[in-house]
N, CA, C and O atoms as CSV, one atom per row, in Angstrom:
chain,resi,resn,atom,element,x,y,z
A,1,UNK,N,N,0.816,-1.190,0.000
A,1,UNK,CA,C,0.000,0.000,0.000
A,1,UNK,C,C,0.862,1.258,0.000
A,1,UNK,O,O,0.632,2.176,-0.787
A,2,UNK,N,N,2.036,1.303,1.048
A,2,UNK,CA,C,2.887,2.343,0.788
A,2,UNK,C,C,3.215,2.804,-0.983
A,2,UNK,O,O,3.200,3.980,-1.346
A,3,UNK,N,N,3.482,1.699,-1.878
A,3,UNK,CA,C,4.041,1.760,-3.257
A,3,UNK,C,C,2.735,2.641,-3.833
A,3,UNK,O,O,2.981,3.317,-4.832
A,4,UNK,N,N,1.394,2.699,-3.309
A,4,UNK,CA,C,0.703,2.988,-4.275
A,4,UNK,C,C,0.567,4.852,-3.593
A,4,UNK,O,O,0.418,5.928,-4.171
A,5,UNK,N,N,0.662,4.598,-2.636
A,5,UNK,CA,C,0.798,6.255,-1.974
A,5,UNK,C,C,2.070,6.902,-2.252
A,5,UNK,O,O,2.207,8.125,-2.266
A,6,UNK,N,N,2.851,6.195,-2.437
A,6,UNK,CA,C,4.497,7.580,-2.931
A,6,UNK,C,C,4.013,7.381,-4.367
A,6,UNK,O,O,4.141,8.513,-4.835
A,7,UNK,N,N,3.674,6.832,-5.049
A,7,UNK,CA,C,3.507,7.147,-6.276
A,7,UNK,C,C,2.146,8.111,-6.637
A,7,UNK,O,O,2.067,8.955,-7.529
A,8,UNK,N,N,1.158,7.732,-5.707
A,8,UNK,CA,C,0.216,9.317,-5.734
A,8,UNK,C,C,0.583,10.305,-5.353
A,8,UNK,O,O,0.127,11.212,-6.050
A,9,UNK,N,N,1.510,10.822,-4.184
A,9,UNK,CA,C,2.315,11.600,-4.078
A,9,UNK,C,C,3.387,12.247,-4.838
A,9,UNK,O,O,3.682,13.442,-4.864
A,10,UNK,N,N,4.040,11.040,-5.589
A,10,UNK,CA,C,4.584,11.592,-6.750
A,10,UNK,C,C,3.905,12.369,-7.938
A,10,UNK,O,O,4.292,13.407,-8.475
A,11,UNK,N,N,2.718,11.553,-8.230
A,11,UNK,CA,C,2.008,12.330,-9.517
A,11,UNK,C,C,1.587,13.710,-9.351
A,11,UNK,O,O,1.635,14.698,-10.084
A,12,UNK,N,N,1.128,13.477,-8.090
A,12,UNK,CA,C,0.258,14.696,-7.376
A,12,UNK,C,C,1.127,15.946,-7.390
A,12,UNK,O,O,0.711,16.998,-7.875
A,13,UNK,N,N,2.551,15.799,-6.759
A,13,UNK,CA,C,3.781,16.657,-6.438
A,13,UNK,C,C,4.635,16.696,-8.123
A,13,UNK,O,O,5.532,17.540,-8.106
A,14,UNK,N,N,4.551,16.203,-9.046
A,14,UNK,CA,C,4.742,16.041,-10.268
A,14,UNK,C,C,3.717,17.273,-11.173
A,14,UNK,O,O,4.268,18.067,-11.936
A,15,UNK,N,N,2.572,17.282,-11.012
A,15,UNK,CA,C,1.218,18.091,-11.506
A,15,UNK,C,C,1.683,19.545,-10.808
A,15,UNK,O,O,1.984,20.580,-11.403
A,16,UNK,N,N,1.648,19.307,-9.387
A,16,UNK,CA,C,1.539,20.515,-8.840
A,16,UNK,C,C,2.928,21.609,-9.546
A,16,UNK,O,O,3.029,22.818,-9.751
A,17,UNK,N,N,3.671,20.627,-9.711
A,17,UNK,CA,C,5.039,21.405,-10.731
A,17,UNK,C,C,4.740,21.775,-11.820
A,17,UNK,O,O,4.959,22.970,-12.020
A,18,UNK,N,N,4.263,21.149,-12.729
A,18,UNK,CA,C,3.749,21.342,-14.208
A,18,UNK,C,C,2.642,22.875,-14.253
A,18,UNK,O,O,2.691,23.893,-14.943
A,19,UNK,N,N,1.862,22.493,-13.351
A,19,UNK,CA,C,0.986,23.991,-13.134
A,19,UNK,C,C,1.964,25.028,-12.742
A,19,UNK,O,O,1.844,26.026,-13.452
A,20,UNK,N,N,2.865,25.120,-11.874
A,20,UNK,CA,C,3.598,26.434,-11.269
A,20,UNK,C,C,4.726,26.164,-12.656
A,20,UNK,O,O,5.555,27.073,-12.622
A,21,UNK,N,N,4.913,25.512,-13.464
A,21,UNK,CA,C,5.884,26.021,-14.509
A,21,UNK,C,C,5.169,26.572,-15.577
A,21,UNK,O,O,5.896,27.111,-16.411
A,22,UNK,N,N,3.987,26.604,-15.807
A,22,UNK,CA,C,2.525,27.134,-16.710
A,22,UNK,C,C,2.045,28.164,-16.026
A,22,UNK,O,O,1.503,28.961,-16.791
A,23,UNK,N,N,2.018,28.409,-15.192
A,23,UNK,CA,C,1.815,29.950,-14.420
A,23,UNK,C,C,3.104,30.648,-14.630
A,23,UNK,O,O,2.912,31.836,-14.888
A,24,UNK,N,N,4.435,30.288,-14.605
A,24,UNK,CA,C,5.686,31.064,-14.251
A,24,UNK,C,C,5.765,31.767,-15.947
A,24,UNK,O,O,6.028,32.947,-16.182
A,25,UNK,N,N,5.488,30.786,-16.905
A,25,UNK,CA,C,5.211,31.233,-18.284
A,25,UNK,C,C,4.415,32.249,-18.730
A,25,UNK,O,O,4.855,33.163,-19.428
A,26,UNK,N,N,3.148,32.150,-18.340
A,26,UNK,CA,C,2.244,33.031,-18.684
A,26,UNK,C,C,2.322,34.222,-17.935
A,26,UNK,O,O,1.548,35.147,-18.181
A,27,UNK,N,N,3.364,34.318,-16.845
A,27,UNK,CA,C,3.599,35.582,-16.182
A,27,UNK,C,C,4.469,36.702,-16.791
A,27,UNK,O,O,4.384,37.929,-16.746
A,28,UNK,N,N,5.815,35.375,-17.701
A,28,UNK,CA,C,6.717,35.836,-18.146
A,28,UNK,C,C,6.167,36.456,-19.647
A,28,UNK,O,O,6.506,37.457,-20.278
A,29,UNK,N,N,5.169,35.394,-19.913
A,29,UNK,CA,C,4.648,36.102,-21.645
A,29,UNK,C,C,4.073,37.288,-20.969
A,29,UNK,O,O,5.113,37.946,-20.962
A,30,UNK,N,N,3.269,38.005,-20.436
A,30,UNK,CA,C,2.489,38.808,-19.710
A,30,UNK,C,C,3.722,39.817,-19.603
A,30,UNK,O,O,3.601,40.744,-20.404
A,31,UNK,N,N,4.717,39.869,-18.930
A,31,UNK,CA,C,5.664,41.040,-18.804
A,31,UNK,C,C,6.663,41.207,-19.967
A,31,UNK,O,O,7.463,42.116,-20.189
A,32,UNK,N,N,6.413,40.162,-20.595
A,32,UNK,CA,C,7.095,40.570,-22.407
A,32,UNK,C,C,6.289,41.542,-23.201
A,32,UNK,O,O,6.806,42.480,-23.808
A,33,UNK,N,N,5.081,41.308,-23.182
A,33,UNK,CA,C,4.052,42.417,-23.824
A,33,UNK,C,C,3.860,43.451,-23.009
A,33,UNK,O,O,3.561,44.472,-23.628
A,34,UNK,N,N,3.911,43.558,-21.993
A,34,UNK,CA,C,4.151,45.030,-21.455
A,34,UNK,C,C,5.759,45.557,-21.972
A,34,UNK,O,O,5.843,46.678,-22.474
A,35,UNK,N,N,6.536,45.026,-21.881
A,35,UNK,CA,C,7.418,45.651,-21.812
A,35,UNK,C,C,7.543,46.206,-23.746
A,35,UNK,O,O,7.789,47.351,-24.124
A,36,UNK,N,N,7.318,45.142,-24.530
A,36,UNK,CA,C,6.915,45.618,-26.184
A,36,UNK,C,C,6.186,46.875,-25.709
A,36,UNK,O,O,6.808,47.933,-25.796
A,37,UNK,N,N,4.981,46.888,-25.232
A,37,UNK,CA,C,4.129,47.989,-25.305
A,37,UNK,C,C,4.708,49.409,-24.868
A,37,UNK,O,O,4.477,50.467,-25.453
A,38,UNK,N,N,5.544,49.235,-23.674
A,38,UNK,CA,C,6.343,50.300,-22.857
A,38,UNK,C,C,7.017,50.794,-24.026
A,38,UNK,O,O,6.749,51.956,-24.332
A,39,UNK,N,N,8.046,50.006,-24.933
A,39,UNK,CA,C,8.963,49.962,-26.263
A,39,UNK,C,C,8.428,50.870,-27.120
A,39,UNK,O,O,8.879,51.974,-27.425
A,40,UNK,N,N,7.108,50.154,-27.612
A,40,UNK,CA,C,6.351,50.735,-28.516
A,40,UNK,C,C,5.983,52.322,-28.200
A,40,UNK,O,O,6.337,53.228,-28.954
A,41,UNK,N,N,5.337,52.500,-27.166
A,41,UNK,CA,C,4.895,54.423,-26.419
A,41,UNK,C,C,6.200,55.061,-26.910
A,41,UNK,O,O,6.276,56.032,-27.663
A,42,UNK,N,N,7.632,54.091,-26.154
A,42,UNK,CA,C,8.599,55.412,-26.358
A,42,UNK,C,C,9.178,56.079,-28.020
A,42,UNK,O,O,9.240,57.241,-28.422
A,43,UNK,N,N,9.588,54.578,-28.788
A,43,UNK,CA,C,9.419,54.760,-29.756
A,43,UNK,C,C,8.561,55.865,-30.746
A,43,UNK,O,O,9.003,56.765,-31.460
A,44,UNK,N,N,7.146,55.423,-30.494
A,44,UNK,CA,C,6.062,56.363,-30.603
A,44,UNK,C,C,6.746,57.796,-30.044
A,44,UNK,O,O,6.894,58.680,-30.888
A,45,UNK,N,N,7.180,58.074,-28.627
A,45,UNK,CA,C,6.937,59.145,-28.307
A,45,UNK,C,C,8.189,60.185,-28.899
A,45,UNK,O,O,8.181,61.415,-28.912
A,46,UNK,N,N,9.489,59.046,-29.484
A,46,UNK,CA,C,10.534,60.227,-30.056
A,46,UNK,C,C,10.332,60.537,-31.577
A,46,UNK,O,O,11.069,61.348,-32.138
A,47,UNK,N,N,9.334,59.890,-32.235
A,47,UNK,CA,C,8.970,60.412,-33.644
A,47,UNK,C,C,8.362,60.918,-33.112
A,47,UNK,O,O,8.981,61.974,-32.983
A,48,UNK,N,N,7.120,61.068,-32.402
A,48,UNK,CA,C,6.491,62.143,-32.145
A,48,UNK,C,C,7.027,64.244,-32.169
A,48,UNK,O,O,6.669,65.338,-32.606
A,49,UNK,N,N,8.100,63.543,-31.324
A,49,UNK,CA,C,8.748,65.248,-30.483
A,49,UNK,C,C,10.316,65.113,-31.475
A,49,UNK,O,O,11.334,65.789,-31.325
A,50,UNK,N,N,10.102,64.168,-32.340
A,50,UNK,CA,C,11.692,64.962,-33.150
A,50,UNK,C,C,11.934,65.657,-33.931
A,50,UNK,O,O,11.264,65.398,-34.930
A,51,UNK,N,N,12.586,66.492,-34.068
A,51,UNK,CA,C,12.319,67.854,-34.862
A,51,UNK,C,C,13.443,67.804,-35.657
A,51,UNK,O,O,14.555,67.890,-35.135
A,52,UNK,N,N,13.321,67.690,-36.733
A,52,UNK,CA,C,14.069,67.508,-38.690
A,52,UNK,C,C,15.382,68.912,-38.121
A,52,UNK,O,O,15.136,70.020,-37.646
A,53,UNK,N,N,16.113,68.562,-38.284
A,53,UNK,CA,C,17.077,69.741,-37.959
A,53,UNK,C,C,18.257,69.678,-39.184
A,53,UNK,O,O,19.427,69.297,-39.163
A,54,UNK,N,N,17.246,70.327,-40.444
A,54,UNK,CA,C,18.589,69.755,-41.440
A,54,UNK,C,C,20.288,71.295,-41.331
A,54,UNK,O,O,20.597,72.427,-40.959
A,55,UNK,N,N,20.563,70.560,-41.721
A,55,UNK,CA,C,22.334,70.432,-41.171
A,55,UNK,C,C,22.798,71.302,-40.196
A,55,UNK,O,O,23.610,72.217,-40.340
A,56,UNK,N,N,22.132,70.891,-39.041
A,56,UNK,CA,C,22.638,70.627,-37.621
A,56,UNK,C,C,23.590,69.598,-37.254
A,56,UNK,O,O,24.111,69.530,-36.140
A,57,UNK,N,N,23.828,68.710,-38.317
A,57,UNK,CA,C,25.089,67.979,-38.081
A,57,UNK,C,C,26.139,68.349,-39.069
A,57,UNK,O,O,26.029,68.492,-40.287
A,58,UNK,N,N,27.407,68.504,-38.131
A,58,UNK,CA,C,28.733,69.036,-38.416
A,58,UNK,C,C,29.236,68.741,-39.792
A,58,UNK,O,O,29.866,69.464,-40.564
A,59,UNK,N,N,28.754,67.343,-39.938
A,59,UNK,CA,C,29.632,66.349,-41.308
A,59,UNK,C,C,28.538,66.777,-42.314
A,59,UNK,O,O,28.431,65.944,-43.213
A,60,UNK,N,N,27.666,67.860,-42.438
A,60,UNK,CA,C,26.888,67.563,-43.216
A,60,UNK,C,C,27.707,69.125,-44.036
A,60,UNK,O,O,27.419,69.464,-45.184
A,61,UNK,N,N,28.547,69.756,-43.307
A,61,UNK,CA,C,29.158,70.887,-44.027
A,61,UNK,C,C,31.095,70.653,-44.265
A,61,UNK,O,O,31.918,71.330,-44.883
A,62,UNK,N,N,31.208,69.533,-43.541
A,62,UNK,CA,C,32.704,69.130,-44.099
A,62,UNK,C,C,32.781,69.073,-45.244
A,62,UNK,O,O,31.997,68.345,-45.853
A,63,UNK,N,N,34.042,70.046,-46.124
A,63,UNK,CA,C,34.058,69.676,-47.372
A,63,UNK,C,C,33.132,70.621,-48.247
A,63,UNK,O,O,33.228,70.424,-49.459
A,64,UNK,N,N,32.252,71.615,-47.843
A,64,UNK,CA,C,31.674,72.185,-48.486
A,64,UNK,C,C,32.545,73.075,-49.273
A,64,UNK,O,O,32.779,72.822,-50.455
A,65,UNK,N,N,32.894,73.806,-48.848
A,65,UNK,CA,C,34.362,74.798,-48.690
A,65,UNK,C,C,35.548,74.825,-48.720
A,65,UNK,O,O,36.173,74.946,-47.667
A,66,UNK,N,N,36.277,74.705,-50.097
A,66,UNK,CA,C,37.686,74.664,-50.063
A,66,UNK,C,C,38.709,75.600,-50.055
A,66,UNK,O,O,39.062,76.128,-51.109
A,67,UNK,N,N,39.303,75.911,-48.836
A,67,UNK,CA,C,40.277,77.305,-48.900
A,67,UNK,C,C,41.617,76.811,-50.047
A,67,UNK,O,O,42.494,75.954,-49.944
A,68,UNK,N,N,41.287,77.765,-51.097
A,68,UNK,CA,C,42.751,76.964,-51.612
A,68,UNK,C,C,43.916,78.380,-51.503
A,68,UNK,O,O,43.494,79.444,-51.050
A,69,UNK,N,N,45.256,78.259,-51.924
A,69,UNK,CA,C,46.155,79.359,-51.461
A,69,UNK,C,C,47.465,78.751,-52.171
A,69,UNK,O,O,48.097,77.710,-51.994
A,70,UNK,N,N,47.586,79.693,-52.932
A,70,UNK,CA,C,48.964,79.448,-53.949
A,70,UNK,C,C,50.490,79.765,-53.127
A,70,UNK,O,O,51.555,79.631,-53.729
């Protein structure tokens, strides 16, 4: 009778694992899509507020201008 109780104990304590590794998942999918979503707002929020600043960068006038001198 013992053989048939550690082995219900086993299944039982076997299940109860399988569920807490299926909860630990769906917690982890759950804070993956928040965190995409968090991604997504900021993303969103620097096209939003970026402002076209044409040649405000330095390299965009290197070379425009050649001093030449005999």
């Amino acid at each position: 009778m013992s053989e048939v109780a550690s082995m219900a104990a086993a299944s039982t304590q076997m299940s109860q694992q399988r569920v807490s590794e299926q909860a630990q998942i769906q917690v982890m999918k759950k804070s993956m899509d928040m965190q995409q979503q968090g991604a997504m707002q900021l993303l969103e929020g620097i096209s939003d507020t970026a402002v076209p600043t044409a040649g405000a960068n330095p390299s965009d006038r290197v070379g425009a201008n050649i001093d030449v001198k005999a």
